[in-house]
Amino acid sequence: MEIDIGNALDSVATPGVSRATLERLDGRVADAHARIEAGLDGRDHGYAALALPETADPDAIQAAVDPIDCETLLVVGIGGSALGAATVADTLDLDIEVHTLDNVDPAHTRELLDSLDLSRTAIHVVSRSGTTAETLANFLVAREAMDAAGVDWTERTLVTTGQAGNLRNLAERHDLPALDVPTGVPGRFSALSTVALPAAALGGGDVEALLAGARSEAESLSGSLFETPAYAYGATSYALAQRGWRVNAMMPYAESLETFAEWFAQLWAESLGKEGVGQLPARALGATDQHSQLQLYRAGPRNAMVTLVRPRDRPDLPIPETDLEGLSYLGGASLGGLLDAEFEATEASLAAAGRPSIRVELERVDAHGLGELLYGMEAACILAGELFSIPTFEQPAVEWGKRAARGLLGGGEFEEARAVEEKTRLLID
């Protein structure tokens, strides 16, 4: 992974980050790196995510999925318990279809289950606690659908959960293959683990290459942002946020990375949105959103930096010659060449308007490249959290909502549930 922060400098963006500022900030990066290293060595909560390229066990994952034969995988989870698998599945060319049930919209759940051949579908249900309401509800619905279709769900279910809890008990009672969630790793940092990698293993993806890509990025971590691509991204994003650029639009120029932008949005928002700081992540897709969102980023409020991601090497498709007036310049070109031109035009357009952008380039979109990208963004996020001086690995706002919902459903007495009764109303009929 290579990072170009040139268009975030004050010679381009207004306001931007000066070289002198980056030099001063590099001292803080060195201090933050020392804390990160200590947390990593001690496998402290959250920092343990950066050890996953070494601690993840591909053999155990493969052994868990070996008994399962399927054409479709249904991942039942929410947030980090589903987005990592969705990103892996959508980025890599797997041999199976992968769908996620990560919402409890009854219309969507019913439509999805009705569309699947459940006799050729496997379920991977993921919940650290084994009590996540949305996940368990969707799993119970999917399990009943299999029963109704005459399918033995116990032959087609894989569990990833903690050492104890409802799902662990269920797995033991029905002798289901079960994997442990990694200790000390929040869900949004778990893509390189038993949470997401079973999807790749079931679909013939190269799990070893994913982890190797992550390891190569881990080996680049040093105490300087000028030597570490992940830290360059995290530190520059932090510096831009401090200058008022409080939106971070993640804009990959590869269709297969669209879900990666969604994964990034959770990572960045849930980790950094605390104590009045952070950046609002926006999801975009190049070149599609050049024709929509770019208008706002270039000419709207001066609050959005754009992260442009592309592979250097990609499959290509030639554009046929044409005699249509005004389009002859396209003949002999290719879709890949056009996409690269769109990328560079967007980058130049933002710079011409004094808006900052950061370029992220991968050698190619494959398992190794995805491993680099996922690990790099996790390390960048952790570094940014250190610079913001916030508890990166906590999510109190998320937990508040969970308690409120559980109380409303009769799952216990929670003060947060009572806040629903106090809602201010101004009805317009």
Short mmCIF file of C-alpha atoms in Angstrom, two decimals:
data_model
loop_
_atom_site.label_atom_id
_atom_site.label_comp_id
_atom_site.label_asym_id
_atom_site.label_seq_id
_atom_site.Cartn_x
_atom_site.Cartn_y
_atom_site.Cartn_z
CA MET A 1 0.00 0.00 0.00
CA GLU A 2 1.34 3.41 -0.97
CA ILE A 3 0.01 6.73 0.34
CA ASP A 4 0.40 10.10 -1.38
CA ILE A 5 -0.44 13.02 0.93
CA GLY A 6 0.78 15.73 -1.46
CA ASN A 7 -2.70 17.10 -2.09
CA ALA A 8 -3.27 17.55 1.65
CA LEU A 9 -0.36 19.99 1.93
CA ASP A 10 -1.00 23.70 2.42
CA SER A 11 0.49 24.40 -1.00
CA VAL A 12 -2.61 22.70 -2.45
CA ALA A 13 -5.42 22.70 0.13
CA THR A 14 -6.80 25.71 1.96
CA PRO A 15 -6.36 25.12 4.81
CA GLY A 16 -3.85 22.34 4.37
CA VAL A 17 -1.04 20.82 6.38
CA SER A 18 2.44 22.31 6.10
CA ARG A 19 5.62 20.22 5.96
CA ALA A 20 6.69 21.93 9.19
CA THR A 21 3.46 20.79 10.87
CA LEU A 22 4.03 17.23 9.68
CA GLU A 23 7.59 17.31 11.03
CA ARG A 24 6.31 18.45 14.43
CA LEU A 25 3.47 15.93 14.34
CA ASP A 26 5.96 13.17 13.64
CA GLY A 27 7.25 13.43 17.21
CA ARG A 28 3.73 12.70 18.47
CA VAL A 29 3.48 9.82 15.99
CA ALA A 30 6.65 8.32 17.47
CA ASP A 31 5.16 8.55 20.98
CA ALA A 32 1.87 7.06 19.76
CA HIS A 33 3.73 4.24 18.00
CA ALA A 34 5.48 3.38 21.25
CA ARG A 35 2.09 3.11 22.98
CA ILE A 36 0.72 1.02 20.11
CA GLU A 37 3.72 -1.30 20.22
CA ALA A 38 3.36 -1.74 23.98
CA GLY A 39 -0.35 -2.50 23.59
CA LEU A 40 0.39 -4.92 20.76
CA ASP A 41 3.11 -6.73 22.73
CA GLY A 42 0.80 -7.03 25.74
CA ARG A 43 -2.15 -8.04 23.55
CA ASP A 44 -4.11 -5.28 25.26
CA HIS A 45 -7.77 -4.79 24.33
CA GLY A 46 -8.03 -3.31 20.86
CA TYR A 47 -4.32 -3.27 20.13
CA ALA A 48 -4.53 -7.07 19.86
CA ALA A 49 -6.18 -6.53 16.45
CA LEU A 50 -2.78 -5.62 15.03
CA ALA A 51 -1.49 -9.09 15.99
CA LEU A 52 -4.11 -10.95 13.93
CA PRO A 53 -1.84 -11.57 10.91
CA GLU A 54 0.32 -13.65 13.27
CA THR A 55 -2.30 -15.07 15.63
CA ALA A 56 -5.05 -16.02 13.16
CA ASP A 57 -5.02 -19.77 12.45
CA PRO A 58 -5.94 -20.54 8.81
CA ASP A 59 -5.80 -24.28 9.48
CA ALA A 60 -8.40 -24.08 12.25
CA ILE A 61 -10.65 -22.00 10.03
CA GLN A 62 -10.29 -24.45 7.16
CA ALA A 63 -11.01 -27.39 9.45
CA ALA A 64 -14.20 -25.70 10.67
CA VAL A 65 -15.54 -25.11 7.15
CA ASP A 66 -14.42 -28.42 5.61
CA PRO A 67 -17.59 -30.33 6.61
CA ILE A 68 -19.78 -27.70 4.96
CA ASP A 69 -20.67 -27.98 1.29
CA CYS A 70 -22.62 -25.01 -0.04
CA GLU A 71 -23.23 -22.79 -3.01
CA THR A 72 -24.38 -19.86 -0.89
CA LEU A 73 -23.21 -18.57 2.48
CA LEU A 74 -25.53 -16.51 4.67
CA VAL A 75 -23.52 -14.50 7.21
CA VAL A 76 -25.74 -13.58 10.16
CA GLY A 77 -24.20 -10.81 12.24
CA ILE A 78 -24.25 -7.06 12.61
CA GLY A 79 -21.66 -4.31 12.31
CA GLY A 80 -18.15 -5.72 12.42
CA SER A 81 -19.56 -9.24 12.69
CA ALA A 82 -20.84 -8.94 9.11
CA LEU A 83 -19.02 -6.12 7.30
CA GLY A 84 -15.63 -7.83 7.30
CA ALA A 85 -17.07 -10.95 5.66
CA ALA A 86 -19.04 -8.84 3.18
CA THR A 87 -15.88 -6.92 2.27
CA VAL A 88 -13.85 -10.09 1.78
CA ALA A 89 -16.62 -11.70 -0.28
CA ASP A 90 -17.25 -8.68 -2.49
CA THR A 91 -13.55 -7.99 -3.09
CA LEU A 92 -12.37 -11.50 -3.87
CA ASP A 93 -13.56 -13.76 -6.66
CA LEU A 94 -15.08 -16.52 -4.55
CA ASP A 95 -16.67 -19.76 -5.73
CA ILE A 96 -19.83 -19.17 -3.69
CA GLU A 97 -22.37 -16.39 -3.29
CA VAL A 98 -22.21 -14.60 0.05
CA HIS A 99 -25.15 -12.69 1.53
CA THR A 100 -25.38 -10.97 4.88
CA LEU A 101 -28.25 -10.59 7.29
CA ASP A 102 -27.04 -7.55 9.19
CA ASN A 103 -30.33 -5.71 9.62
CA VAL A 104 -33.70 -6.73 11.03
CA ASP A 105 -35.89 -5.31 8.29
CA PRO A 106 -38.55 -8.06 8.07
CA ALA A 107 -39.29 -7.39 4.40
CA HIS A 108 -35.63 -7.77 3.41
CA THR A 109 -35.10 -10.83 5.59
CA ARG A 110 -38.11 -12.61 4.16
CA GLU A 111 -37.25 -11.65 0.58
CA LEU A 112 -33.67 -12.86 0.96
CA LEU A 113 -34.59 -16.17 2.56
CA ASP A 114 -37.27 -16.79 -0.07
CA SER A 115 -34.72 -16.20 -2.84
CA LEU A 116 -32.21 -18.79 -1.59
CA ASP A 117 -32.05 -22.51 -2.21
CA LEU A 118 -31.74 -23.32 1.48
CA SER A 119 -30.69 -26.90 0.74
CA ARG A 120 -27.49 -25.45 -0.79
CA THR A 121 -27.08 -22.63 1.73
CA ALA A 122 -24.86 -22.54 4.82
CA ILE A 123 -25.20 -20.15 7.75
CA HIS A 124 -22.30 -18.50 9.56
CA VAL A 125 -23.71 -16.86 12.69
CA VAL A 126 -21.36 -14.45 14.45
CA SER A 127 -21.78 -12.86 17.87
CA ARG A 128 -19.08 -12.43 20.49
CA SER A 129 -21.53 -12.35 23.38
CA GLY A 130 -23.97 -14.81 21.88
CA THR A 131 -26.75 -12.46 22.98
CA THR A 132 -26.79 -9.80 20.23
CA ALA A 133 -30.51 -9.24 19.72
CA GLU A 134 -30.47 -8.53 15.99
CA THR A 135 -28.14 -11.41 15.20
CA LEU A 136 -29.97 -13.98 17.30
CA ALA A 137 -33.36 -12.86 15.97
CA ASN A 138 -32.24 -13.23 12.35
CA PHE A 139 -30.61 -16.57 13.10
CA LEU A 140 -33.81 -17.91 14.66
CA VAL A 141 -35.80 -16.78 11.62
CA ALA A 142 -33.29 -18.35 9.20
CA ARG A 143 -33.21 -21.56 11.22
CA GLU A 144 -37.00 -21.81 11.14
CA ALA A 145 -36.97 -21.22 7.37
CA MET A 146 -34.59 -24.14 6.97
CA ASP A 147 -36.78 -26.34 9.14
CA ALA A 148 -39.82 -25.38 7.06
CA ALA A 149 -37.93 -26.27 3.88
CA GLY A 150 -37.00 -29.67 5.26
CA VAL A 151 -33.34 -28.73 5.61
CA ASP A 152 -31.32 -29.85 8.64
CA TRP A 153 -29.85 -26.55 9.81
CA THR A 154 -27.47 -28.33 12.18
CA GLU A 155 -25.67 -29.76 9.13
CA ARG A 156 -25.29 -26.32 7.58
CA THR A 157 -24.42 -23.95 10.45
CA LEU A 158 -21.06 -22.61 11.57
CA VAL A 159 -20.76 -20.52 14.74
CA THR A 160 -18.19 -17.90 15.71
CA THR A 161 -18.65 -16.69 19.27
CA GLY A 162 -17.07 -16.25 22.69
CA GLN A 163 -16.06 -18.93 25.16
CA ALA A 164 -19.47 -18.78 26.87
CA GLY A 165 -22.99 -17.66 26.08
CA ASN A 166 -26.10 -18.71 24.20
CA LEU A 167 -24.39 -19.46 20.89
CA ARG A 168 -21.60 -21.43 22.53
CA ASN A 169 -24.20 -23.50 24.37
CA LEU A 170 -26.14 -24.03 21.13
CA ALA A 171 -23.00 -25.15 19.29
CA GLU A 172 -22.15 -27.65 22.02
CA ARG A 173 -25.72 -28.99 22.23
CA HIS A 174 -25.95 -29.63 18.47
CA ASP A 175 -22.27 -30.43 17.86
CA LEU A 176 -21.90 -27.50 15.45
CA PRO A 177 -18.48 -26.47 14.15
CA ALA A 178 -17.49 -23.46 16.25
CA LEU A 179 -14.69 -20.93 16.11
CA ASP A 180 -13.59 -18.54 18.84
CA VAL A 181 -13.78 -14.81 18.32
CA PRO A 182 -10.30 -13.35 18.86
CA THR A 183 -9.66 -12.16 22.40
CA GLY A 184 -9.33 -8.42 22.87
CA VAL A 185 -10.40 -7.53 19.33
CA PRO A 186 -13.46 -5.26 18.86
CA GLY A 187 -15.77 -6.42 16.08
CA ARG A 188 -14.92 -3.60 13.71
CA PHE A 189 -11.23 -4.62 13.87
CA SER A 190 -11.89 -8.34 13.34
CA ALA A 191 -11.90 -8.70 9.55
CA LEU A 192 -8.61 -10.62 9.58
CA SER A 193 -9.93 -13.27 11.95
CA THR A 194 -12.42 -16.08 12.47
CA VAL A 195 -15.15 -13.48 12.06
CA ALA A 196 -14.61 -12.83 8.33
CA LEU A 197 -12.08 -15.35 7.04
CA PRO A 198 -14.46 -18.36 7.02
CA ALA A 199 -16.29 -16.75 4.10
CA ALA A 200 -13.04 -16.68 2.14
CA ALA A 201 -12.16 -20.24 3.16
CA LEU A 202 -15.59 -21.60 2.15
CA GLY A 203 -15.41 -19.82 -1.19
CA GLY A 204 -11.93 -20.95 -2.16
CA GLY A 205 -10.33 -17.61 -1.36
CA ASP A 206 -6.65 -17.40 -0.47
CA VAL A 207 -6.72 -16.88 3.30
CA GLU A 208 -2.94 -17.25 3.54
CA ALA A 209 -2.46 -14.45 0.99
CA LEU A 210 -4.87 -12.19 2.90
CA LEU A 211 -2.86 -12.65 6.07
CA ALA A 212 0.43 -12.31 4.19
CA GLY A 213 -0.73 -8.95 2.82
CA ALA A 214 -1.62 -7.84 6.32
CA ARG A 215 1.76 -9.02 7.62
CA SER A 216 3.58 -7.02 4.97
CA GLU A 217 1.77 -3.90 6.14
CA ALA A 218 2.46 -4.75 9.79
CA GLU A 219 6.17 -4.99 9.00
CA SER A 220 6.11 -1.41 7.68
CA LEU A 221 4.98 0.06 11.01
CA SER A 222 7.66 2.36 12.43
CA GLY A 223 7.81 5.44 14.60
CA SER A 224 7.55 7.88 11.70
CA LEU A 225 4.69 8.89 9.45
CA PHE A 226 7.27 9.49 6.71
CA GLU A 227 8.18 5.79 6.73
CA THR A 228 4.81 4.17 7.44
CA PRO A 229 1.96 4.44 4.90
CA ALA A 230 -0.72 3.62 7.49
CA TYR A 231 0.58 6.27 9.88
CA ALA A 232 0.87 8.82 7.07
CA TYR A 233 -2.83 8.30 6.38
CA GLY A 234 -3.91 8.37 10.03
CA ALA A 235 -1.77 11.37 10.97
CA THR A 236 -2.73 13.43 7.91
CA SER A 237 -6.43 12.67 8.37
CA TYR A 238 -6.09 13.79 12.01
CA ALA A 239 -4.29 16.99 11.02
CA LEU A 240 -6.93 17.80 8.40
CA ALA A 241 -9.73 17.16 10.92
CA GLN A 242 -8.05 19.61 13.28
CA ARG A 243 -8.23 22.19 10.47
CA GLY A 244 -11.96 21.72 9.97
CA TRP A 245 -12.05 18.89 7.43
CA ARG A 246 -14.49 16.82 9.50
CA VAL A 247 -15.82 14.62 6.67
CA ASN A 248 -13.72 11.82 5.17
CA ALA A 249 -15.16 10.59 1.87
CA MET A 250 -13.78 7.14 1.05
CA MET A 251 -13.88 6.81 -2.76
CA PRO A 252 -12.41 3.61 -4.23
CA TYR A 253 -11.98 3.38 -7.99
CA ALA A 254 -12.74 -0.34 -8.15
CA GLU A 255 -16.26 -1.72 -8.06
CA SER A 256 -15.10 -4.65 -5.92
CA LEU A 257 -14.02 -2.25 -3.15
CA GLU A 258 -17.41 -0.59 -2.74
CA THR A 259 -18.18 -2.68 0.35
CA PHE A 260 -14.71 -1.89 1.70
CA ALA A 261 -15.85 1.75 1.87
CA GLU A 262 -18.78 0.63 4.02
CA TRP A 263 -16.41 -1.34 6.28
CA PHE A 264 -14.18 1.73 6.56
CA ALA A 265 -17.16 3.88 7.51
CA GLN A 266 -17.90 1.76 10.56
CA LEU A 267 -14.24 1.54 11.56
CA TRP A 268 -13.68 5.31 11.32
CA ALA A 269 -16.99 6.44 12.82
CA GLU A 270 -17.28 4.04 15.74
CA SER A 271 -13.62 4.32 16.68
CA LEU A 272 -13.04 8.06 16.37
CA GLY A 273 -16.46 9.64 16.99
CA LYS A 274 -16.07 10.47 20.66
CA GLU A 275 -15.74 13.48 22.96
CA GLY A 276 -16.69 15.91 20.21
CA VAL A 277 -13.93 14.87 17.79
CA GLY A 278 -13.54 12.54 14.83
CA GLN A 279 -14.51 12.58 11.18
CA LEU A 280 -17.80 11.68 9.53
CA PRO A 281 -17.03 8.95 6.96
CA ALA A 282 -18.89 9.16 3.67
CA ARG A 283 -19.09 6.30 1.17
CA ALA A 284 -18.54 7.03 -2.51
CA LEU A 285 -17.57 5.05 -5.61
CA GLY A 286 -15.45 6.27 -8.48
CA ALA A 287 -16.29 7.06 -11.18
CA THR A 288 -20.01 6.82 -10.32
CA ASP A 289 -20.00 9.49 -7.64
CA GLN A 290 -17.98 11.95 -9.70
CA HIS A 291 -21.38 12.61 -11.21
CA SER A 292 -23.07 13.19 -7.86
CA GLN A 293 -21.18 13.59 -4.58
CA LEU A 294 -18.10 15.26 -6.08
CA GLN A 295 -20.12 18.43 -6.63
CA LEU A 296 -20.48 18.76 -2.85
CA TYR A 297 -16.88 17.88 -2.01
CA ARG A 298 -15.53 20.40 -4.52
CA ALA A 299 -17.98 23.26 -4.16
CA GLY A 300 -19.92 22.72 -0.94
CA PRO A 301 -18.87 23.52 2.64
CA ARG A 302 -15.12 23.38 3.19
CA ASN A 303 -15.33 20.38 5.50
CA ALA A 304 -14.62 17.27 3.39
CA MET A 305 -11.36 15.53 2.56
CA VAL A 306 -11.54 12.77 -0.05
CA THR A 307 -9.64 9.48 0.06
CA LEU A 308 -9.08 8.13 -3.44
CA VAL A 309 -8.20 4.42 -3.69
CA ARG A 310 -7.14 2.54 -6.80
CA PRO A 311 -5.13 -0.49 -7.93
CA ARG A 312 -2.16 0.08 -10.22
CA ASP A 313 -2.77 -3.19 -12.05
CA ARG A 314 -6.27 -4.31 -13.03
CA PRO A 315 -8.00 -6.36 -15.74
CA ASP A 316 -8.90 -4.18 -18.71
CA LEU A 317 -11.49 -4.07 -21.46
CA PRO A 318 -10.91 -2.30 -24.80
CA ILE A 319 -13.39 0.27 -26.06
CA PRO A 320 -14.43 -0.48 -29.66
CA GLU A 321 -13.80 2.03 -32.40
CA THR A 322 -16.79 4.21 -33.23
CA ASP A 323 -17.78 6.64 -35.94
CA LEU A 324 -20.15 8.52 -33.62
CA GLU A 325 -19.40 12.21 -33.86
CA GLY A 326 -17.47 13.51 -30.87
CA LEU A 327 -16.65 10.07 -29.48
CA SER A 328 -13.86 8.96 -31.78
CA TYR A 329 -11.30 9.78 -29.07
CA LEU A 330 -12.61 6.80 -27.09
CA GLY A 331 -11.85 4.31 -29.87
CA GLY A 332 -8.68 2.40 -29.17
CA ALA A 333 -8.77 3.37 -25.50
CA SER A 334 -9.91 1.07 -22.70
CA LEU A 335 -12.29 1.13 -19.74
CA GLY A 336 -9.31 0.86 -17.39
CA GLY A 337 -7.63 3.82 -19.06
CA LEU A 338 -10.85 5.79 -18.84
CA LEU A 339 -11.23 4.94 -15.14
CA ASP A 340 -7.66 6.07 -14.44
CA ALA A 341 -8.33 9.32 -16.28
CA GLU A 342 -11.47 9.82 -14.19
CA PHE A 343 -9.43 9.18 -11.01
CA GLU A 344 -6.78 11.71 -11.92
CA ALA A 345 -9.38 14.23 -13.08
CA THR A 346 -11.18 14.01 -9.72
CA GLU A 347 -7.90 14.43 -7.85
CA ALA A 348 -6.97 17.48 -9.95
CA SER A 349 -10.47 18.93 -9.67
CA LEU A 350 -10.32 18.85 -5.88
CA ALA A 351 -6.82 20.35 -5.84
CA ALA A 352 -7.87 23.16 -8.18
CA ALA A 353 -10.61 24.06 -5.68
CA GLY A 354 -8.21 23.93 -2.73
CA ARG A 355 -9.86 20.81 -1.30
CA PRO A 356 -7.61 18.13 0.24
CA SER A 357 -7.38 14.54 -0.93
CA ILE A 358 -5.19 11.56 -0.13
CA ARG A 359 -4.26 8.97 -2.72
CA VAL A 360 -4.12 5.29 -1.66
CA GLU A 361 -2.71 2.86 -4.22
CA LEU A 362 -2.53 -0.93 -4.16
CA GLU A 363 -0.56 -3.08 -6.56
CA ARG A 364 -3.78 -4.90 -7.41
CA VAL A 365 -7.14 -5.85 -5.87
CA ASP A 366 -6.49 -9.40 -4.77
CA ALA A 367 -6.22 -11.25 -1.47
CA HIS A 368 -2.76 -9.86 -0.71
CA GLY A 369 -3.78 -6.31 -1.59
CA LEU A 370 -6.96 -6.53 0.45
CA GLY A 371 -4.97 -7.76 3.46
CA GLU A 372 -2.67 -4.75 3.12
CA LEU A 373 -5.60 -2.36 2.85
CA LEU A 374 -7.60 -3.72 5.78
CA TYR A 375 -4.60 -3.84 8.10
CA GLY A 376 -3.34 -0.44 6.95
CA MET A 377 -6.64 1.27 7.64
CA GLU A 378 -6.94 -0.38 11.06
CA ALA A 379 -3.43 0.81 12.00
CA ALA A 380 -4.23 4.28 10.63
CA CYS A 381 -7.40 4.42 12.72
CA ILE A 382 -5.60 3.36 15.89
CA LEU A 383 -2.89 5.97 15.28
CA ALA A 384 -5.53 8.67 14.70
CA GLY A 385 -7.25 7.68 17.94
CA GLU A 386 -3.97 8.09 19.81
CA LEU A 387 -3.51 11.56 18.32
CA PHE A 388 -7.09 12.55 19.18
CA SER A 389 -6.46 11.22 22.74
CA ILE A 390 -9.74 9.29 22.80
CA PRO A 391 -10.68 5.72 23.87
CA THR A 392 -10.53 4.30 20.34
CA PHE A 393 -11.76 0.83 21.23
CA GLU A 394 -14.85 1.81 23.20
CA GLN A 395 -18.33 2.51 21.76
CA PRO A 396 -20.51 3.93 24.56
CA ALA A 397 -23.08 5.45 22.20
CA VAL A 398 -23.61 2.09 20.50
CA GLU A 399 -24.00 0.33 23.85
CA TRP A 400 -26.55 2.97 24.98
CA GLY A 401 -28.75 2.14 22.01
CA LYS A 402 -28.42 -1.59 22.60
CA ARG A 403 -29.60 -1.23 26.19
CA ALA A 404 -32.52 0.96 25.16
CA ALA A 405 -33.68 -1.54 22.51
CA ARG A 406 -33.31 -4.48 24.86
CA GLY A 407 -35.38 -2.73 27.51
CA LEU A 408 -38.13 -1.94 25.01
CA LEU A 409 -38.30 -5.62 24.05
CA GLY A 410 -38.67 -6.74 27.64
CA GLY A 411 -35.12 -7.97 28.02
CA GLY A 412 -34.62 -6.26 31.37
CA GLU A 413 -34.92 -2.97 33.18
CA PHE A 414 -32.77 -0.35 31.50
CA GLU A 415 -32.89 3.36 32.21
CA GLU A 416 -32.10 4.06 28.56
CA ALA A 417 -35.42 2.50 27.52
CA ARG A 418 -37.31 5.04 29.57
CA ALA A 419 -35.84 7.81 27.43
CA VAL A 420 -38.09 6.63 24.59
CA GLU A 421 -41.14 7.76 26.56
CA GLU A 422 -39.64 11.23 26.90
CA LYS A 423 -39.34 11.81 23.14
CA THR A 424 -40.23 15.36 22.10
CA ARG A 425 -42.98 15.35 19.50
CA LEU A 426 -44.14 17.93 16.99
CA LEU A 427 -46.52 16.05 14.70
CA ILE A 428 -47.48 17.36 11.29
CA ASP A 429 -50.40 15.39 9.85
#
